[in-house]
């Protein structure tokens, strides 16, 4: 729900200060409307129902993948598309993948979101409502800002959302913010952010190739990005997770694994190799090529894991969120 509008409505009605906390506590615990908020006067519940829509997002469509992943497509009140994903893991983890923007202004060549139009920054309430949508059907305990958009380009709203996610079951330590390497955002997160995990989408360890894959690298080249991440690690004492999408014949060769291992301080970084999810632009590396690449990293002391692919059959996997590309 729009928490500013909620506050204004409560203030206008002369309600005591604790009311907004009561309403938020119900919402964060998965309430599906005002009517069940039994510690609120009936008249107030009715007034809120009239004046403050329970969610800032209208659900347009929900897809269910065979692996249990759920993708929701929403519209903001001004009609912008937003997607969020719930990932269910065998060990019981329930992770929500949140969007920070509708569309994305960056143009990474392998990412479907990058090829759709950029619409808008989301508000903190629009970010939280993605998580609350899933929270209404089950407990959730992890959050990743890996949906549509670049969180560092909307950091105020992302941090405001992070501040409330623990109330919905997602602690800071179980929250990850992923970035293309937007250096001012990384620095700000280091200075003022809560103890969330930082993840860096790296994808290449040399500037020429990285700029080709991710034009943002021209603005913030590798050395600068890696330096900002090293500082983050030394201030925060938490490893930065490097994401590296595996593209056949592009960034998956032996020398490229060596260069990556050399670029990363094993104390500060851990690598997550991501199987490429088809978006039409590239061929993904084979399972064997990914394993061999990871083995080179490990031989050089850099921890490397392969990310489980989730929700590919409903285009809910990393890099596939494009709101049906119809927009
Ligand atoms: N803009 C931020 C947040 C999005 S995270 C960022 O880029 O970090 C989405 C992750 O999925 C990023 O690591 C991105 O590089 C990766 N990704 C994008 N397209 C992909 C694809 N087709 N297959 C696999 N991973 C992809």
Coordinates of C-alpha atoms and ligand atoms in Angstrom, one line a residue:
X1 CA 0.0 0.0 0.0
X2 CA 1.1 3.6 -0.5
X3 CA 2.5 4.2 3.0
X4 CA 2.6 8.0 2.5
X5 CA -1.0 8.1 1.5
X6 CA -1.8 5.8 4.5
X7 CA 0.0 8.2 6.9
X8 CA -1.8 11.3 5.4
X9 CA -5.2 9.6 5.6
X10 CA -4.6 8.6 9.3
X11 CA -3.4 12.1 10.1
X12 CA -6.4 13.7 8.4
X13 CA -8.7 11.5 10.4
X14 CA -6.9 12.6 13.7
X15 CA -5.9 9.0 14.4
X16 CA -3.2 8.3 17.0
X17 CA 0.4 7.8 15.8
X18 CA 0.4 4.0 16.5
X19 CA -2.3 3.3 13.8
X20 CA 0.1 3.3 10.9
X21 CA 2.3 0.8 12.7
X22 CA -0.7 -1.4 13.4
X23 CA -1.8 -1.3 9.7
X24 CA 1.7 -2.0 8.5
X25 CA 2.2 -4.9 10.9
X26 CA -0.9 -6.6 9.5
X27 CA 0.1 -6.0 5.9
X28 CA 3.7 -7.2 6.5
X29 CA 2.3 -10.4 8.1
X30 CA 0.3 -11.2 5.0
X31 CA -3.1 -9.7 5.6
X32 CA -5.1 -9.5 2.4
X33 CA -7.2 -6.4 3.2
X34 CA -8.2 -4.0 6.0
X35 CA -11.4 -5.9 7.0
X36 CA -9.4 -8.5 9.1
X37 CA -7.4 -5.9 11.1
X38 CA -9.3 -6.6 14.3
X39 CA -7.5 -4.1 16.5
X40 CA -8.7 -1.2 14.3
X41 CA -12.1 0.4 14.8
X42 CA -14.6 -0.8 12.1
X43 CA -15.2 2.7 10.8
X44 CA -11.5 3.2 10.3
X45 CA -11.2 0.0 8.4
X46 CA -14.0 1.1 6.1
X47 CA -12.5 4.5 5.6
X48 CA -9.1 3.0 4.7
X49 CA -10.7 0.6 2.3
X50 CA -12.2 3.6 0.5
X51 CA -9.2 5.9 0.5
X52 CA -6.0 3.8 0.5
X53 CA -5.9 1.0 -2.1
X54 CA -4.5 -2.1 -0.3
X55 CA -1.8 -2.5 -2.9
X56 CA -0.1 0.1 -5.1
X57 CA 0.1 -2.7 -7.8
X58 CA -2.6 -4.4 -9.7
X59 CA -1.9 -8.0 -10.5
X60 CA -2.3 -8.6 -14.2
X61 CA -1.1 -12.1 -14.6
X62 CA 0.6 -14.9 -12.7
X63 CA 2.6 -17.8 -14.2
X64 CA 3.6 -21.0 -12.5
X65 CA 6.7 -22.9 -13.6
X66 CA 7.1 -26.6 -13.3
X67 CA 9.9 -26.1 -10.6
X68 CA 7.5 -24.2 -8.3
X69 CA 8.7 -20.7 -9.4
X70 CA 5.9 -18.1 -9.7
X71 CA 6.2 -15.0 -11.8
X72 CA 3.8 -12.1 -11.2
X73 CA 3.1 -9.3 -13.7
X74 CA 1.7 -6.2 -12.1
X75 CA 0.8 -2.7 -13.3
X76 CA 1.5 0.4 -11.3
X77 CA -1.3 2.9 -10.9
X78 CA 0.0 4.8 -13.9
X79 CA 0.1 1.7 -16.0
X80 CA 3.7 0.7 -16.0
X81 CA 4.6 -3.0 -16.0
X82 CA 6.5 -4.6 -13.2
X83 CA 7.5 -8.2 -12.7
X84 CA 8.5 -10.1 -9.5
X85 CA 9.4 -13.7 -9.0
X86 CA 9.0 -16.1 -6.1
X87 CA 11.6 -18.9 -6.0
X88 CA 10.9 -22.0 -3.9
X89 CA 13.9 -24.2 -3.0
X90 CA 14.0 -27.7 -1.8
X91 CA 15.6 -26.8 1.5
X92 CA 12.5 -24.6 2.2
X93 CA 14.0 -21.2 1.3
X94 CA 11.5 -18.9 -0.2
X95 CA 13.2 -16.1 -2.1
X96 CA 11.5 -13.1 -3.8
X97 CA 13.2 -11.5 -6.7
X98 CA 12.2 -7.8 -6.7
X99 CA 12.2 -5.1 -9.4
X100 CA 13.4 -1.7 -8.6
X101 CA 12.3 0.0 -11.8
X102 CA 9.7 -0.6 -14.6
X103 CA 12.0 -1.5 -17.4
X104 CA 15.7 -0.5 -17.3
X105 CA 17.6 2.5 -18.7
X106 CA 20.8 0.4 -19.1
X107 CA 21.3 -1.7 -22.3
X108 CA 23.2 -4.9 -21.4
X109 CA 23.1 -6.9 -24.6
X110 CA 22.2 -10.3 -23.0
X111 CA 19.3 -9.1 -20.9
X112 CA 15.7 -8.9 -22.0
X113 CA 14.8 -6.1 -19.6
X114 CA 17.5 -4.0 -21.2
X115 CA 15.8 -4.2 -24.5
X116 CA 12.4 -3.0 -23.3
X117 CA 11.6 0.6 -22.7
X118 CA 12.5 2.3 -19.5
X119 CA 9.3 3.5 -17.8
X120 CA 9.9 4.6 -14.3
X121 CA 11.6 4.3 -10.9
X122 CA 9.4 2.4 -8.5
X123 CA 8.5 3.8 -5.1
X124 CA 9.4 2.0 -1.9
X125 CA 5.7 1.0 -1.6
X126 CA 5.7 -0.4 -5.1
X127 CA 8.8 -2.5 -4.3
X128 CA 7.3 -3.7 -1.0
X129 CA 4.0 -4.6 -2.6
X130 CA 5.8 -7.1 -4.8
X131 CA 7.1 -8.9 -1.7
X132 CA 3.7 -8.6 0.1
X133 CA 1.9 -10.1 -2.9
X134 CA 3.8 -13.4 -2.3
X135 CA 3.8 -13.0 1.5
X136 CA 0.0 -13.2 1.4
X137 CA 0.2 -16.8 0.2
X138 CA 3.3 -18.1 2.1
X139 CA 6.2 -17.1 4.4
X140 CA 9.1 -15.6 2.5
X141 CA 12.7 -15.3 3.9
X142 CA 15.1 -14.1 1.3
X143 CA 15.0 -11.1 -1.0
X144 CA 17.1 -10.3 -4.1
X145 CA 17.0 -7.0 -6.0
X146 CA 17.6 -8.9 -9.3
X147 CA 14.4 -8.2 -11.1
X148 CA 13.8 -5.4 -13.6
X149 CA 15.9 -2.3 -13.3
X150 CA 19.2 -1.1 -11.7
X151 CA 18.7 -0.7 -7.9
X152 CA 21.6 1.8 -7.6
X153 CA 19.7 4.2 -9.9
X154 CA 16.8 4.2 -7.5
X155 CA 18.7 3.7 -4.3
X156 CA 16.6 5.9 -2.0
X157 CA 13.5 3.8 -2.7
X158 CA 15.4 0.6 -2.6
X159 CA 16.8 1.4 0.9
X160 CA 13.5 2.6 2.1
X161 CA 12.0 -0.8 1.0
X162 CA 14.9 -2.7 2.6
X163 CA 14.2 -0.9 5.9
X164 CA 10.8 -2.6 6.0
X165 CA 11.5 -6.0 4.5
X166 CA 12.5 -7.5 7.8
X167 CA 8.9 -6.9 9.0
X168 CA 7.7 -9.2 6.2
X169 CA 10.3 -11.9 7.2
X170 CA 13.3 -10.8 5.0
X171 CA 16.2 -9.7 7.2
X172 CA 19.0 -7.5 5.9
X173 CA 21.4 -10.4 6.0
X174 CA 19.1 -12.3 3.7
X175 CA 18.7 -9.4 1.3
X176 CA 20.9 -8.9 -1.8
X177 CA 21.2 -5.8 -3.9
X178 CA 22.7 -6.5 -7.4
X179 CA 24.3 -3.8 -9.5
X180 CA 25.9 -3.4 -12.9
X181 CA 28.7 -1.6 -11.1
X182 CA 27.2 1.9 -10.6
X183 CA 30.0 3.2 -8.5
X184 CA 28.3 6.1 -6.7
X185 CA 25.6 3.7 -5.6
X186 CA 28.1 1.1 -4.4
X187 CA 29.8 3.8 -2.3
X188 CA 26.6 5.1 -0.9
X189 CA 25.5 1.6 0.1
X190 CA 28.9 1.1 1.8
X191 CA 28.5 4.4 3.7
X192 CA 24.9 4.4 4.8
X193 CA 23.3 1.1 3.8
X194 CA 22.0 -1.6 6.1
X195 CA 24.0 -4.9 6.3
X196 CA 22.6 -6.3 3.0
X197 CA 24.7 -8.4 0.6
X198 CA 26.2 -6.6 -2.4
X199 CA 26.3 -8.5 -5.7
X200 CA 28.1 -7.3 -8.8
X201 CA 27.2 -8.2 -12.4
X202 CA 30.6 -8.5 -13.9
X203 CA 30.4 -10.9 -16.9
X204 CA 33.9 -10.1 -18.3
X205 CA 37.2 -9.3 -16.7
X206 CA 38.5 -7.1 -19.5
X207 CA 37.2 -3.6 -20.3
X208 CA 36.8 -4.1 -24.1
X209 CA 34.6 -7.1 -23.8
X210 CA 32.7 -5.8 -20.8
X211 CA 31.9 -2.5 -22.5
X212 CA 30.6 -4.5 -25.5
X213 CA 28.3 -6.6 -23.2
X214 CA 27.5 -3.8 -20.8
X215 CA 27.8 -0.3 -22.2
X216 CA 27.7 1.1 -18.6
X217 CA 31.3 -0.1 -18.4
X218 CA 32.4 2.9 -20.5
X219 CA 31.2 5.1 -17.7
X220 CA 32.5 3.0 -14.7
X221 CA 35.3 0.8 -16.0
X222 CA 36.4 -2.4 -14.3
X223 CA 39.2 -1.1 -12.1
X224 CA 37.0 1.5 -10.6
X225 CA 34.1 -0.9 -10.0
X226 CA 36.3 -3.5 -8.4
X227 CA 38.0 -1.0 -6.2
X228 CA 34.6 0.2 -4.9
X229 CA 33.6 -3.4 -4.2
X230 CA 36.9 -4.1 -2.4
X231 CA 36.2 -1.0 -0.2
X232 CA 32.7 -2.3 0.4
X233 CA 34.2 -5.6 1.6
X234 CA 36.8 -4.0 3.9
X235 CA 34.2 -1.7 5.5
X236 CA 31.4 -4.2 5.8
X237 CA 33.3 -7.5 6.1
X238 CA 30.9 -9.3 3.8
X239 CA 32.0 -10.9 0.6
X240 CA 30.8 -9.3 -2.6
X241 CA 29.1 -11.9 -4.9
X242 CA 30.2 -11.6 -8.5
X243 CA 27.6 -12.7 -11.1
X244 CA 29.1 -14.0 -14.4
X245 CA 26.7 -15.1 -17.1
X246 CA 28.2 -17.8 -19.2
X247 CA 28.1 -17.0 -23.0
X248 CA 29.6 -19.6 -25.3
X249 CA 32.7 -18.4 -27.2
X250 CA 32.3 -14.9 -25.7
X251 CA 33.4 -15.0 -22.1
X252 CA 33.9 -18.7 -21.3
X253 CA 37.4 -19.4 -22.4
X254 CA 40.2 -20.7 -20.2
X255 CA 42.3 -17.5 -20.4
X256 CA 39.2 -15.5 -19.5
X257 CA 38.7 -17.7 -16.3
X258 CA 42.4 -17.0 -15.5
X259 CA 42.0 -13.3 -16.0
X260 CA 38.9 -13.3 -13.8
X261 CA 40.7 -15.2 -11.1
X262 CA 43.5 -12.7 -11.2
X263 CA 41.2 -9.7 -11.0
X264 CA 39.4 -10.9 -7.9
X265 CA 40.8 -11.0 -4.3
X266 CA 39.5 -14.3 -3.0
X267 CA 38.9 -12.8 0.4
X268 CA 36.6 -10.1 -1.0
X269 CA 34.7 -11.9 -3.7
X270 CA 32.9 -15.1 -4.5
X271 CA 31.7 -16.0 -8.0
X272 CA 28.3 -17.1 -9.1
X273 CA 28.4 -18.5 -12.6
X274 CA 25.0 -18.1 -14.2
X275 CA 23.8 -20.3 -17.1
X276 CA 22.6 -18.0 -19.8
X277 CA 18.9 -17.9 -20.1
X278 CA 17.9 -17.6 -23.8
X279 CA 16.9 -14.1 -24.9
X280 CA 17.8 -14.6 -28.5
X281 CA 21.1 -12.8 -28.5
X282 CA 23.7 -15.4 -27.6
X283 CA 24.4 -19.1 -27.1
X284 CA 24.8 -20.3 -23.5
X285 CA 27.9 -22.1 -22.5
X286 CA 27.5 -25.9 -22.1
X287 CA 27.3 -27.4 -18.6
X288 CA 30.8 -28.8 -19.2
X289 CA 32.2 -25.4 -20.2
X290 CA 30.7 -23.9 -17.1
X291 CA 32.1 -26.6 -14.8
X292 CA 35.6 -26.2 -16.4
X293 CA 35.5 -22.4 -16.0
X294 CA 34.5 -22.8 -12.3
X295 CA 37.3 -25.3 -11.8
X296 CA 39.9 -22.8 -13.0
X297 CA 38.6 -20.2 -10.6
X298 CA 38.7 -22.7 -7.7
X299 CA 42.2 -23.8 -8.6
X300 CA 43.3 -20.2 -8.2
X301 CA 41.6 -19.9 -4.8
X302 CA 38.4 -18.1 -5.9
X303 CA 35.2 -19.7 -4.6
X304 CA 32.8 -20.4 -7.5
X305 CA 29.3 -21.8 -7.6
X306 CA 26.8 -22.3 -10.4
X307 CA 23.5 -20.7 -10.0
X308 CA 20.5 -22.9 -10.1
X309 CA 18.3 -21.9 -13.0
X310 CA 14.7 -21.3 -11.9
X311 CA 11.6 -20.6 -13.8
X312 CA 13.0 -20.7 -17.4
X313 CA 9.8 -22.2 -18.8
X314 CA 7.8 -19.1 -17.8
X315 CA 10.5 -16.6 -18.7
X316 CA 11.0 -15.8 -15.0
X317 CA 14.8 -16.6 -15.0
X318 CA 17.6 -14.0 -14.7
X319 CA 17.5 -11.6 -17.6
X320 CA 14.2 -12.8 -18.9
X321 CA 11.9 -10.2 -17.3
X322 CA 10.4 -8.1 -20.0
X323 CA 6.7 -8.0 -19.1
X324 CA 5.9 -10.1 -22.1
X325 CA 7.9 -7.7 -24.3
X326 CA 4.5 -6.3 -25.3
X327 CA 5.3 -3.0 -23.7
Ligands
LIG1 N1 20.6 -4.3 -12.9 C1 21.1 -5.1 -11.8 C2 19.9 -6.0 -11.2 C3 19.4 -7.0 -12.2 S1 20.1 -8.5 -11.6 C4 22.2 -6.0 -12.3 O1 22.4 -6.1 -13.5 O2 22.9 -6.5 -11.5 C5 19.8 -9.6 -12.9 C6 21.0 -10.5 -13.1 O3 20.7 -11.4 -14.2 C7 22.2 -9.7 -13.5 O4 23.3 -10.3 -12.9 C8 22.2 -9.9 -15.0 O5 23.5 -9.7 -15.5 C9 21.8 -11.3 -15.1 N2 21.2 -11.6 -16.5 C10 20.8 -10.7 -17.4 N3 20.4 -11.3 -18.5 C11 20.6 -12.7 -18.3 C12 20.4 -13.8 -19.1 N4 19.9 -13.7 -20.3 N5 20.8 -15.0 -18.6 C13 21.3 -15.1 -17.3 N6 21.5 -14.0 -16.5 C14 21.2 -12.8 -17.0

